[in-house]
PDB file of C-alpha atoms and ligand atoms in Angstrom:
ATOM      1  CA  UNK P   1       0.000   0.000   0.000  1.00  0.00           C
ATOM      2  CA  UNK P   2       1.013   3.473  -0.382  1.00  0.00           C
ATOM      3  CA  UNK P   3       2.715   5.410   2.587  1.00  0.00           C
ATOM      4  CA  UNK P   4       0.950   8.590   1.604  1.00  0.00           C
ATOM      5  CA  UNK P   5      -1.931   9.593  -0.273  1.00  0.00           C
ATOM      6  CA  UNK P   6      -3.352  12.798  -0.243  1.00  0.00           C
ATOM      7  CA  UNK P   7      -7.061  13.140  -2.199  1.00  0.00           C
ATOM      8  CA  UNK P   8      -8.582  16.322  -3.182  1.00  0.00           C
ATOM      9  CA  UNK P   9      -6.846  18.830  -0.738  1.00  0.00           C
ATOM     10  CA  UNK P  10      -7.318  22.019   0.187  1.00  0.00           C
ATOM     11  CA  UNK P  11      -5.837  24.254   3.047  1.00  0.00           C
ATOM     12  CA  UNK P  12      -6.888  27.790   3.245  1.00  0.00           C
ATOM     13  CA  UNK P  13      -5.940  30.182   5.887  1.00  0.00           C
ATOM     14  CA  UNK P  14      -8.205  32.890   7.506  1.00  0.00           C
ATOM     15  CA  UNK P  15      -6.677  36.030   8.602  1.00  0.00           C
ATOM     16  CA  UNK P  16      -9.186  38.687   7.747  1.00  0.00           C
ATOM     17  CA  UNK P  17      -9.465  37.488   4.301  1.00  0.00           C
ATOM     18  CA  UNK P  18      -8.970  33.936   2.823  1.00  0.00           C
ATOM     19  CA  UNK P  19      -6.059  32.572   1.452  1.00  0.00           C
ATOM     20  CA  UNK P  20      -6.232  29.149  -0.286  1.00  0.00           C
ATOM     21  CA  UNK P  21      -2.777  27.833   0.354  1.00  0.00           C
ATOM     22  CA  UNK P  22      -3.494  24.355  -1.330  1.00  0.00           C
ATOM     23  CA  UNK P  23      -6.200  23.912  -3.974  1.00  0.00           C
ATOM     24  CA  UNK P  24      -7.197  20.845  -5.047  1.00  0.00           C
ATOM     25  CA  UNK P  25      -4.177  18.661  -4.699  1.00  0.00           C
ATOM     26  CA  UNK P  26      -3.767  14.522  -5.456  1.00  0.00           C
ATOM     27  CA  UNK P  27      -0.682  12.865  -4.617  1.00  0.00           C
ATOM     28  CA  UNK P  28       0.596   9.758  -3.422  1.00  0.00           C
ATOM     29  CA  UNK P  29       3.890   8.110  -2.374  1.00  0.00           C
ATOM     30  CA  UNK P  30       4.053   4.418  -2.451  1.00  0.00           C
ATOM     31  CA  UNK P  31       6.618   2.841  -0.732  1.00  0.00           C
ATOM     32  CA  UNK P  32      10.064   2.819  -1.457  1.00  0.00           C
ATOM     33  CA  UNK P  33       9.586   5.793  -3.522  1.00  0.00           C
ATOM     34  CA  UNK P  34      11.612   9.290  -3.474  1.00  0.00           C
ATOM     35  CA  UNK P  35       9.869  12.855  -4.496  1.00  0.00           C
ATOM     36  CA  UNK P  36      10.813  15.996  -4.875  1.00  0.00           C
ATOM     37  CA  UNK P  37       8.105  18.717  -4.400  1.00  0.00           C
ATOM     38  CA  UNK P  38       9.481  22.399  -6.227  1.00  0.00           C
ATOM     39  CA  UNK P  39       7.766  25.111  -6.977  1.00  0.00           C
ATOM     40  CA  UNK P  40       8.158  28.787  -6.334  1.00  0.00           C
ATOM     41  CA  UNK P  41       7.848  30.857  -2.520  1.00  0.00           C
ATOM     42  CA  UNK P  42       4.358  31.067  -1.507  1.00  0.00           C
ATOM     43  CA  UNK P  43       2.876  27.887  -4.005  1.00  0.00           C
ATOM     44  CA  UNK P  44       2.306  25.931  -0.924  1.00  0.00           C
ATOM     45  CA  UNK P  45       5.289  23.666  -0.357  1.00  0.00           C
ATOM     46  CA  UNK P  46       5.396  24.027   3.372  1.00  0.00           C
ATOM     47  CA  UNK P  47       1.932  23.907   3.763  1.00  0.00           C
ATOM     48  CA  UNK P  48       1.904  20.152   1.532  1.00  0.00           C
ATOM     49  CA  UNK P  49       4.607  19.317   4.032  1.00  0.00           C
ATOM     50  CA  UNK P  50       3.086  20.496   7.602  1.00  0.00           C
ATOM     51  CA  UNK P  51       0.046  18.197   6.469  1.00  0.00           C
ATOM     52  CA  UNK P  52       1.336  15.195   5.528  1.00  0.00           C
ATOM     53  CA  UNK P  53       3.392  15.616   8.625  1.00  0.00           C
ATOM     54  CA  UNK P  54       0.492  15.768  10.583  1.00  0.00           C
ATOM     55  CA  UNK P  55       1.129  19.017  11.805  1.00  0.00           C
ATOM     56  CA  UNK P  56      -1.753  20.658  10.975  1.00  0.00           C
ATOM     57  CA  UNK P  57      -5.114  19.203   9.164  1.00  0.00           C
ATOM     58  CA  UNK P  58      -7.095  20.027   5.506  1.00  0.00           C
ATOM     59  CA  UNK P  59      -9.797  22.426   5.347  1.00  0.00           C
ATOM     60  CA  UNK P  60     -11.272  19.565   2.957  1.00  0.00           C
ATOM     61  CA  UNK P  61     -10.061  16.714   1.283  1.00  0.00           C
ATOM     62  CA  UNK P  62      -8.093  13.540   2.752  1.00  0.00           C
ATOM     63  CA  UNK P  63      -4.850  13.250   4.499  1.00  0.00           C
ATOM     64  CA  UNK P  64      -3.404   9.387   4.357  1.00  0.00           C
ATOM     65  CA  UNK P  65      -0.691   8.150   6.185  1.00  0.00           C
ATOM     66  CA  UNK P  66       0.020   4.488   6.474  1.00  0.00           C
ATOM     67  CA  UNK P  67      -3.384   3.968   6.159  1.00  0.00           C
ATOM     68  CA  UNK P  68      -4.546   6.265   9.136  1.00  0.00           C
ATOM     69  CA  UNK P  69      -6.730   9.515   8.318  1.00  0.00           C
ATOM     70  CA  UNK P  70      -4.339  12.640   9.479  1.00  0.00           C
ATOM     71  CA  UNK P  71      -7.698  14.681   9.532  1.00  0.00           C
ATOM     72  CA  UNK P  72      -9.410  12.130  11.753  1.00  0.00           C
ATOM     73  CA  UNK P  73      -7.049  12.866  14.581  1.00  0.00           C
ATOM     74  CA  UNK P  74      -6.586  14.618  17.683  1.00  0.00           C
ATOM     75  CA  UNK P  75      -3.679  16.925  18.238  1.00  0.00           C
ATOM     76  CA  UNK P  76      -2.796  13.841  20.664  1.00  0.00           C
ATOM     77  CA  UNK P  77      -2.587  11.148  18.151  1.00  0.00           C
ATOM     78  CA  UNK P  78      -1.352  13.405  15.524  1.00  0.00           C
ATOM     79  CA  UNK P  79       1.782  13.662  17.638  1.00  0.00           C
ATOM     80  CA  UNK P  80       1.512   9.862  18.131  1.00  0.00           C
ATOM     81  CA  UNK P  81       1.716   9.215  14.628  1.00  0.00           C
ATOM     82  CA  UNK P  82       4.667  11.934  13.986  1.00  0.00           C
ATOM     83  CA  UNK P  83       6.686  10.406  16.561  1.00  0.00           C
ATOM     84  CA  UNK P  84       6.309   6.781  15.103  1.00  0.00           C
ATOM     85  CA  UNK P  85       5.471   6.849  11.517  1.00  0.00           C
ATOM     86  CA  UNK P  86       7.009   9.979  10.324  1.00  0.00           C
ATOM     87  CA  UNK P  87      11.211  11.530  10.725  1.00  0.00           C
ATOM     88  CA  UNK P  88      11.656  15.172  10.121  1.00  0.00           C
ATOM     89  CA  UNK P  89      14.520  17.301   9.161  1.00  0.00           C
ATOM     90  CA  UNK P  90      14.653  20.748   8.488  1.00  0.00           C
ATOM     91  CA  UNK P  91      16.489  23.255   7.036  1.00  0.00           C
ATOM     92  CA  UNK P  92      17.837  25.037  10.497  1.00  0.00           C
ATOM     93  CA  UNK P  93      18.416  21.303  11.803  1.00  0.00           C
ATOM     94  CA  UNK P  94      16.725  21.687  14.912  1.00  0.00           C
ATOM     95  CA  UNK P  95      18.905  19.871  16.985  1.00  0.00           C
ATOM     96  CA  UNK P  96      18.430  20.206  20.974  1.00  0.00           C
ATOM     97  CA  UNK P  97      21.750  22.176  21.868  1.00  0.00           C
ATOM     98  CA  UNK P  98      22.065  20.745  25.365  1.00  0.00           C
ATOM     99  CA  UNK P  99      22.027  17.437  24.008  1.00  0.00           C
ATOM    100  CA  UNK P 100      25.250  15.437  22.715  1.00  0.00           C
ATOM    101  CA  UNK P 101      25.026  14.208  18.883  1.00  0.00           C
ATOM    102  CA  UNK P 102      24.200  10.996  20.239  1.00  0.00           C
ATOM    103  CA  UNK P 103      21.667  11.887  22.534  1.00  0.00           C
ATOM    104  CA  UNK P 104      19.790  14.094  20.155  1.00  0.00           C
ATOM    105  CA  UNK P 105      19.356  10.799  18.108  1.00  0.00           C
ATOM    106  CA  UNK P 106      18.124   8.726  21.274  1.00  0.00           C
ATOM    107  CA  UNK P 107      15.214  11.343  21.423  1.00  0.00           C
ATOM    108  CA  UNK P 108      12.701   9.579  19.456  1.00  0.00           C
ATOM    109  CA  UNK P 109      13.803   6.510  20.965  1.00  0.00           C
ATOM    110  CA  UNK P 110      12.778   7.589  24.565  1.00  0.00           C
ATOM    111  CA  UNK P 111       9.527   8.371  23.283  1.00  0.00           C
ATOM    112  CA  UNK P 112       9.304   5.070  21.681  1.00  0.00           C
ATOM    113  CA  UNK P 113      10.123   3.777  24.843  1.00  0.00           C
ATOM    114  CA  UNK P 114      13.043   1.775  23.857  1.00  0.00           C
ATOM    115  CA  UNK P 115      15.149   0.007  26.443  1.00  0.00           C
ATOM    116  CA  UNK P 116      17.770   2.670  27.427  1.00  0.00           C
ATOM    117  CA  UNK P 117      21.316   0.186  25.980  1.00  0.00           C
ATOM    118  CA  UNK P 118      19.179  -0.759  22.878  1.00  0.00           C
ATOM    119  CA  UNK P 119      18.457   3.009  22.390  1.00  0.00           C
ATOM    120  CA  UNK P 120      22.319   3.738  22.781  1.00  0.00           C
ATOM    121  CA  UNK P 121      23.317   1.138  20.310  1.00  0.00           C
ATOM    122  CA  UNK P 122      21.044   2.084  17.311  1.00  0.00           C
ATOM    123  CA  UNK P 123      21.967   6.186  17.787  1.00  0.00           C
ATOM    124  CA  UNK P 124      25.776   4.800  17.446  1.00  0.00           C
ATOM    125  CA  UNK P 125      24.813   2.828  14.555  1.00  0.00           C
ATOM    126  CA  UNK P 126      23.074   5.611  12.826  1.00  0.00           C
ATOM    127  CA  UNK P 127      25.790   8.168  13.590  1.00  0.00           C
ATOM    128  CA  UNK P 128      28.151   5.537  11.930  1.00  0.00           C
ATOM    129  CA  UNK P 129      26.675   5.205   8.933  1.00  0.00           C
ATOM    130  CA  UNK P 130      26.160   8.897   8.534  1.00  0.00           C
ATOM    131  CA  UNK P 131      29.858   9.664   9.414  1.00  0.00           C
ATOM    132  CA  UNK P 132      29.990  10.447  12.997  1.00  0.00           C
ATOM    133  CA  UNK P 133      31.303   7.384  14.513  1.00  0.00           C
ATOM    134  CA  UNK P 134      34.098  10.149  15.754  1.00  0.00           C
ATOM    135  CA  UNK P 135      32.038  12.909  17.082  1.00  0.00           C
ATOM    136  CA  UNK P 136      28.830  10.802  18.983  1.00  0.00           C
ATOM    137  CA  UNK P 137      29.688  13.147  22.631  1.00  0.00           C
ATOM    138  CA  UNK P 138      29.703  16.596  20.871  1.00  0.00           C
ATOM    139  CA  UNK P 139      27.365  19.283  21.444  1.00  0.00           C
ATOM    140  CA  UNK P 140      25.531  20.528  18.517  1.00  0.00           C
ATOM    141  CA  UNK P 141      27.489  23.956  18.489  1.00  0.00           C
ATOM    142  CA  UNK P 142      31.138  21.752  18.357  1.00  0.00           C
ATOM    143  CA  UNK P 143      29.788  20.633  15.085  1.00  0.00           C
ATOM    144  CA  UNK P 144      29.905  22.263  11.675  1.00  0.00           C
ATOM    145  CA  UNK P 145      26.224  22.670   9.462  1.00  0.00           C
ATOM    146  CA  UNK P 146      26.764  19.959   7.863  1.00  0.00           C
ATOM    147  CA  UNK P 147      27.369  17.597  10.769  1.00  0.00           C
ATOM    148  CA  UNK P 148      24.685  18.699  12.428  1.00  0.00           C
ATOM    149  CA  UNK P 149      22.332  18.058   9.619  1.00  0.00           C
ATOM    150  CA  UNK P 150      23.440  14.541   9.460  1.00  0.00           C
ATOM    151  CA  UNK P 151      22.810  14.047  13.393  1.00  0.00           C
ATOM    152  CA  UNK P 152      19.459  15.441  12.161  1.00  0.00           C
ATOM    153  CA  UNK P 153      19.226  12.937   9.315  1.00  0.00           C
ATOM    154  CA  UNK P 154      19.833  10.278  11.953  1.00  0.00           C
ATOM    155  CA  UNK P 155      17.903  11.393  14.016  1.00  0.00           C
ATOM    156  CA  UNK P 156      14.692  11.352  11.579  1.00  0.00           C
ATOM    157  CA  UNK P 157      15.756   7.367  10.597  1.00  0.00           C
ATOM    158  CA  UNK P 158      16.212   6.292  14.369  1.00  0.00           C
ATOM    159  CA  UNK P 159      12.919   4.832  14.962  1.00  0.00           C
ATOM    160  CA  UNK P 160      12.511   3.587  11.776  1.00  0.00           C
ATOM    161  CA  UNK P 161       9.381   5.725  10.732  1.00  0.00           C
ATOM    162  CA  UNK P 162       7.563   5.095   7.424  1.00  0.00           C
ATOM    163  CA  UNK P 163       8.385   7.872   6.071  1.00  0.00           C
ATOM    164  CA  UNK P 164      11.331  10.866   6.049  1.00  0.00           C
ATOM    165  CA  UNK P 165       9.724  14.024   5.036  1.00  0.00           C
ATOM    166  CA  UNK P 166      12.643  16.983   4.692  1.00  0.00           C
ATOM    167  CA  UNK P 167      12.026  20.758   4.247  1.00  0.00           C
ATOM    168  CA  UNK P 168      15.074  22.072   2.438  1.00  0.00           C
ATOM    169  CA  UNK P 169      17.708  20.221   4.286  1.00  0.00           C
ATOM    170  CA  UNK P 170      20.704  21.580   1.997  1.00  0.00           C
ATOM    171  CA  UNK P 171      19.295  25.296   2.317  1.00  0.00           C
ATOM    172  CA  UNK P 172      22.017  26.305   5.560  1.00  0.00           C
ATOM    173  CA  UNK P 173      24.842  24.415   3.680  1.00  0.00           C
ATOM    174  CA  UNK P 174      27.394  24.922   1.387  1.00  0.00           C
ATOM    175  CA  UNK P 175      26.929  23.590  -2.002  1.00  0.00           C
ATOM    176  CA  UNK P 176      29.871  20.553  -1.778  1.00  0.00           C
ATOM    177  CA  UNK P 177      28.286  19.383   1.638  1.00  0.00           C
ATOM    178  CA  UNK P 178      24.868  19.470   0.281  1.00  0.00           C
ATOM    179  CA  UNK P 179      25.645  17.022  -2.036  1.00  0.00           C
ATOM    180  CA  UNK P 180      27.264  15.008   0.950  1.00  0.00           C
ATOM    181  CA  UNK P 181      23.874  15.491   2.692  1.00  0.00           C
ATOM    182  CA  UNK P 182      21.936  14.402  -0.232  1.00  0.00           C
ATOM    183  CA  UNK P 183      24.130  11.430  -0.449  1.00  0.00           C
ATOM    184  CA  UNK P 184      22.326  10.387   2.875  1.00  0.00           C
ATOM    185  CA  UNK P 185      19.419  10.049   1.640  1.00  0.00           C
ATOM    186  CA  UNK P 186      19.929   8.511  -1.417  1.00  0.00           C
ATOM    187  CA  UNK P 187      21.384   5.755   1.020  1.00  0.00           C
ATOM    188  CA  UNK P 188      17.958   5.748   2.972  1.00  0.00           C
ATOM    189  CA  UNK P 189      16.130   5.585  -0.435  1.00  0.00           C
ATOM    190  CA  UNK P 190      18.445   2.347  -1.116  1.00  0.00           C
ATOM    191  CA  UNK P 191      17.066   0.888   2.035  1.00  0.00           C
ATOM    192  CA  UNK P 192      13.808   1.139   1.173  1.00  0.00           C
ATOM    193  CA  UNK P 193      12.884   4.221   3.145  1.00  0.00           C
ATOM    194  CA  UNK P 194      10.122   6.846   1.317  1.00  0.00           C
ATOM    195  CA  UNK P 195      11.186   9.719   1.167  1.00  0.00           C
ATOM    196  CA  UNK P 196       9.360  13.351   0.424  1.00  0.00           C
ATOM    197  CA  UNK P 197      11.721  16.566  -0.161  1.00  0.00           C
ATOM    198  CA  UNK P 198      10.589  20.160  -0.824  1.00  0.00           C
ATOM    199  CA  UNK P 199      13.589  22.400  -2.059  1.00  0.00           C
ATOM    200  CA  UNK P 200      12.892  25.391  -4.665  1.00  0.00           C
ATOM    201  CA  UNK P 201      16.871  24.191  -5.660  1.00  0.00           C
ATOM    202  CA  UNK P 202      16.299  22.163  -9.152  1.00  0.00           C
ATOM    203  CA  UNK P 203      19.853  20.376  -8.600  1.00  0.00           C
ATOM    204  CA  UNK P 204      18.693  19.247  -5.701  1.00  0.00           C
ATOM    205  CA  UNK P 205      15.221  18.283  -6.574  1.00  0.00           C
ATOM    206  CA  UNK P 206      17.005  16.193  -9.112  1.00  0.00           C
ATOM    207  CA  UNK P 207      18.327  13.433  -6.522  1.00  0.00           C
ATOM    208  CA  UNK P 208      15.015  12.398  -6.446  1.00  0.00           C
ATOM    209  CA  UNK P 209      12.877   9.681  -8.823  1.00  0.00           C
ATOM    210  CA  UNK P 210       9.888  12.083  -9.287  1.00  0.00           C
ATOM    211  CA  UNK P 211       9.525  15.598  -9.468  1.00  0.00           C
ATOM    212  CA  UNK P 212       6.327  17.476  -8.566  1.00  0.00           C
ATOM    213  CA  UNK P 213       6.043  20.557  -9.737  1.00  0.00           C
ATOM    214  CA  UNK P 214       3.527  22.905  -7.428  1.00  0.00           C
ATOM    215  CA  UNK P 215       2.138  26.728  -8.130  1.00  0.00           C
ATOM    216  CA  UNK P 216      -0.465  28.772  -6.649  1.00  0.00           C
ATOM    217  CA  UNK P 217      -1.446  25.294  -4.741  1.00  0.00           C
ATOM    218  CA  UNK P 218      -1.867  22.904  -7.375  1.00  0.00           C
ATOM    219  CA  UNK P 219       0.300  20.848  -9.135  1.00  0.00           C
ATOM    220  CA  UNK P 220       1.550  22.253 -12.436  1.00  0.00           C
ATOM    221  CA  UNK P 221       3.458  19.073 -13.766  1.00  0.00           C
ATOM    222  CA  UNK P 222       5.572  15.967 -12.930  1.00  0.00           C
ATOM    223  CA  UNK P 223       8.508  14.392 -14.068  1.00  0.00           C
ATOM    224  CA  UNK P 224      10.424  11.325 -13.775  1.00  0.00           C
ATOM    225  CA  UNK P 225      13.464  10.859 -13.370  1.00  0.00           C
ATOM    226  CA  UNK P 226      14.367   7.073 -13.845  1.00  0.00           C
ATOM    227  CA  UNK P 227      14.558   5.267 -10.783  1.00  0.00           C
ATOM    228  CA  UNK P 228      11.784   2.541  -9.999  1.00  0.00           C
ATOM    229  CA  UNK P 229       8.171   4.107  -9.356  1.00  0.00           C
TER     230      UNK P 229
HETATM  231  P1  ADP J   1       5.884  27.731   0.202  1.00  0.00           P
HETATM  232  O1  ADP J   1       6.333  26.743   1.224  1.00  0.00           O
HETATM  233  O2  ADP J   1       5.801  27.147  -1.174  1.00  0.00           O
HETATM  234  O3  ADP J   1       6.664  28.984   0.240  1.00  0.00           O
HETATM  235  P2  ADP J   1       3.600  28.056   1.924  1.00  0.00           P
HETATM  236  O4  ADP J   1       2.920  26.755   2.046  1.00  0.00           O
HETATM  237  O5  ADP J   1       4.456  28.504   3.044  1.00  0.00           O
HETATM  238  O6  ADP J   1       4.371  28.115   0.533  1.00  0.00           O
HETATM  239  O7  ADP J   1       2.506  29.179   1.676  1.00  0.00           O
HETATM  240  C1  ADP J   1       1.427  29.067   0.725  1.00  0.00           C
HETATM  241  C2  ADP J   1       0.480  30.227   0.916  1.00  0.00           C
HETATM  242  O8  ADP J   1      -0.191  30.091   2.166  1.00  0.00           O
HETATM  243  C3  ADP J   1       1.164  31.577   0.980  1.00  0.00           C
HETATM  244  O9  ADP J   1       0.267  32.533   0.427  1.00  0.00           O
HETATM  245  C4  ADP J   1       1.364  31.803   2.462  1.00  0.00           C
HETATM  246  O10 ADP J   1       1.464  33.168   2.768  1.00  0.00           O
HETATM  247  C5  ADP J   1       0.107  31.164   3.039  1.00  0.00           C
HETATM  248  N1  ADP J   1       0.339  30.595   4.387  1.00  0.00           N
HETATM  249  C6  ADP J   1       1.154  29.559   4.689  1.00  0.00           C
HETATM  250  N2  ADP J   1       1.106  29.264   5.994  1.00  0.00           N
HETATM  251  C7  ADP J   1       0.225  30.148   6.531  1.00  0.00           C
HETATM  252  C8  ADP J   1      -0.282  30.353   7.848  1.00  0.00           C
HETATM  253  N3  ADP J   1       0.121  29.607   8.878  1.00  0.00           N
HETATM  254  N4  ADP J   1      -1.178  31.341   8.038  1.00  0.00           N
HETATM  255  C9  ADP J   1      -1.587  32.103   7.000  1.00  0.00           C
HETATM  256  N5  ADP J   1      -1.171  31.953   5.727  1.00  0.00           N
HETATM  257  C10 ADP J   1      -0.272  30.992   5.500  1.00  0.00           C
HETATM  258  P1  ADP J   2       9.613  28.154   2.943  1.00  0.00           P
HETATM  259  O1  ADP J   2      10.536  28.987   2.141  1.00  0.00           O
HETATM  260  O2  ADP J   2      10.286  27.069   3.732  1.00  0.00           O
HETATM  261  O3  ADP J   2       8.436  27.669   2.178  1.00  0.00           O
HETATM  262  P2  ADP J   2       7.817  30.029   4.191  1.00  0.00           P
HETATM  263  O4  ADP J   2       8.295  31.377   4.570  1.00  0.00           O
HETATM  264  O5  ADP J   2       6.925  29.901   3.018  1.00  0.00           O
HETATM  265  O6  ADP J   2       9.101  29.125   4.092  1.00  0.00           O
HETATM  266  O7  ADP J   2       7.044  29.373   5.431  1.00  0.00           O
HETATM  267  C1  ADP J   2       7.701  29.033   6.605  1.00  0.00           C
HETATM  268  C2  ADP J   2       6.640  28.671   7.633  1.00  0.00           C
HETATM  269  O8  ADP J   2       5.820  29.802   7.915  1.00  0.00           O
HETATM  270  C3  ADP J   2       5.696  27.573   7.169  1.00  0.00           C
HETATM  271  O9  ADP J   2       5.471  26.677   8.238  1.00  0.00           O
HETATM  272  C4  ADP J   2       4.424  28.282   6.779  1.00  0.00           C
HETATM  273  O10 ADP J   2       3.276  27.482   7.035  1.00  0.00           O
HETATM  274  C5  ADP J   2       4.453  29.513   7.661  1.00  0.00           C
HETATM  275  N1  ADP J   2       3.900  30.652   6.955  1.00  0.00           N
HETATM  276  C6  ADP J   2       4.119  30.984   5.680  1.00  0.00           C
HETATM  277  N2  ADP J   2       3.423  32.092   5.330  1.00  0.00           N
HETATM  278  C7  ADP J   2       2.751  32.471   6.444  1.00  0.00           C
HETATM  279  C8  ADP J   2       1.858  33.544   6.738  1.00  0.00           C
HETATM  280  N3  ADP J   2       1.474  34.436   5.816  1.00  0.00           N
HETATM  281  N4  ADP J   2       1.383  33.634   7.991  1.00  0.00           N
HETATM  282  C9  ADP J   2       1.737  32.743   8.900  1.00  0.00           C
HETATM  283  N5  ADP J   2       2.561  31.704   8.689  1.00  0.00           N
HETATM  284  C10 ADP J   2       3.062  31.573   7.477  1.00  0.00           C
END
């Protein structure tokens, strides 16, 4: 089944007047699959994003995630499905700054309740295989932008979720290390993980099998790029 599917959405905004954010969209990610969503400031990219990251819910139309109805939930089991089914990263990383590299990675992991060795052994793991087998007891600030977004990237793939969502994760690094970072997850991609990406960088957008092209909240066009879906 598809990890996402999104049917007839719309998201408008009141603040005095209306603005329609998202208009009519359609879009699903089956598994395994990697997207790229570009388009233009202001066509709605963030707001796609905060919605099928259960942030925040349609005005109409159906949000699907692993088969559970985003719309249909609480703020309370919203959060329960972000924490299990769904890993963030974001373009200002986010990290907790009084947290070591390795501990920021545990986080999701304590809210999963793991057992507190098991939870120290896959954050090591991860950090290995992003490159920071050497650096697990720094503090975000000892780290350069592009390490921290790969504690970030860890981070997001420590519980395993269903699916990695990421908002511009090269957009606070240099060009050479975004590449590194995008390197990441075309590794998670060859694991099997789904991934969704919204950059307004084309190069970038390119890493991915499908490109969606969004403006003024629908979807203009698609392309594929090879790969398997
Ligand atoms: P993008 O990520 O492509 O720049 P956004 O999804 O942030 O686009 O914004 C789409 C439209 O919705 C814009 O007109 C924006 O101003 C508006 N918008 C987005 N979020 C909000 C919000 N929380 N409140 C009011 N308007 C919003
Ligand atoms: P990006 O370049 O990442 O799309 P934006 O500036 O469009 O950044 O949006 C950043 C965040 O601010 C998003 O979460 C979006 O929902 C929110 N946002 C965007 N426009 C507005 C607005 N007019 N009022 C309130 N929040 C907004």
């Amino acid at each position: 089944d598809p990890v996402v599917v999104l049917a007839d959405v719309r998201k408008e905004y009141d603040l005095g007047g209306t603005v329609t954010a998202l208009d009519g969209i359609d879009l699903t990610l089956p598994a395994g699959s990697y997207t790229a969503i570009v388009g233009p400031s202001g066509s709605g990219k963030s707001t796609l994003l905060n919605l099928i990251g259960a942030l925040d819910t349609p005005t109409s139309g159906t949000v699907t995630v692993n088969g559970t109805d985003v719309g249909g939930l609480s703020e309370r089991g919203r959060a329960r499905l972000r924490g299990t089914e769904i890993g963030f990263v974001f373009q200002t990383f986010n990290l907790m700054p009084r947290l070591t590299a390795v501990e920021n990675v545990e986080l999701p992991l304590v809210f999963a309740e793991w057992d507190r060795r098991e939870r120290a052994e896959r954050a090591r793991t991860l950090l290995e295989r992003v490159g920071l087998g050497d650096r697990l007891d720094h503090l975000p600030q000892e780290l350069s932008g592009g390490q921290r977004q790969r504690v970030a990237i860890a981070r997001a793939l420590a519980a395993d979720p269903a699916l990695l969502l990421a908002d511009e994760p090269t957009g606070n690094v240099d060009t050479d290390t975004g590449e590194e970072i995008m390197s990441l997850f075309a590794d998670a991609h060859d694991r099997g993980n789904t991934i969704l990406l919204v950059t307004h960088e084309r190069r970038i957008a390119e890493h991915a099998d499908r490109i969606v092209h969004v403006r003024d909240g629908v979807r203009e066009r698609t392309e594929h790029l090879g790969g398997d879906d």
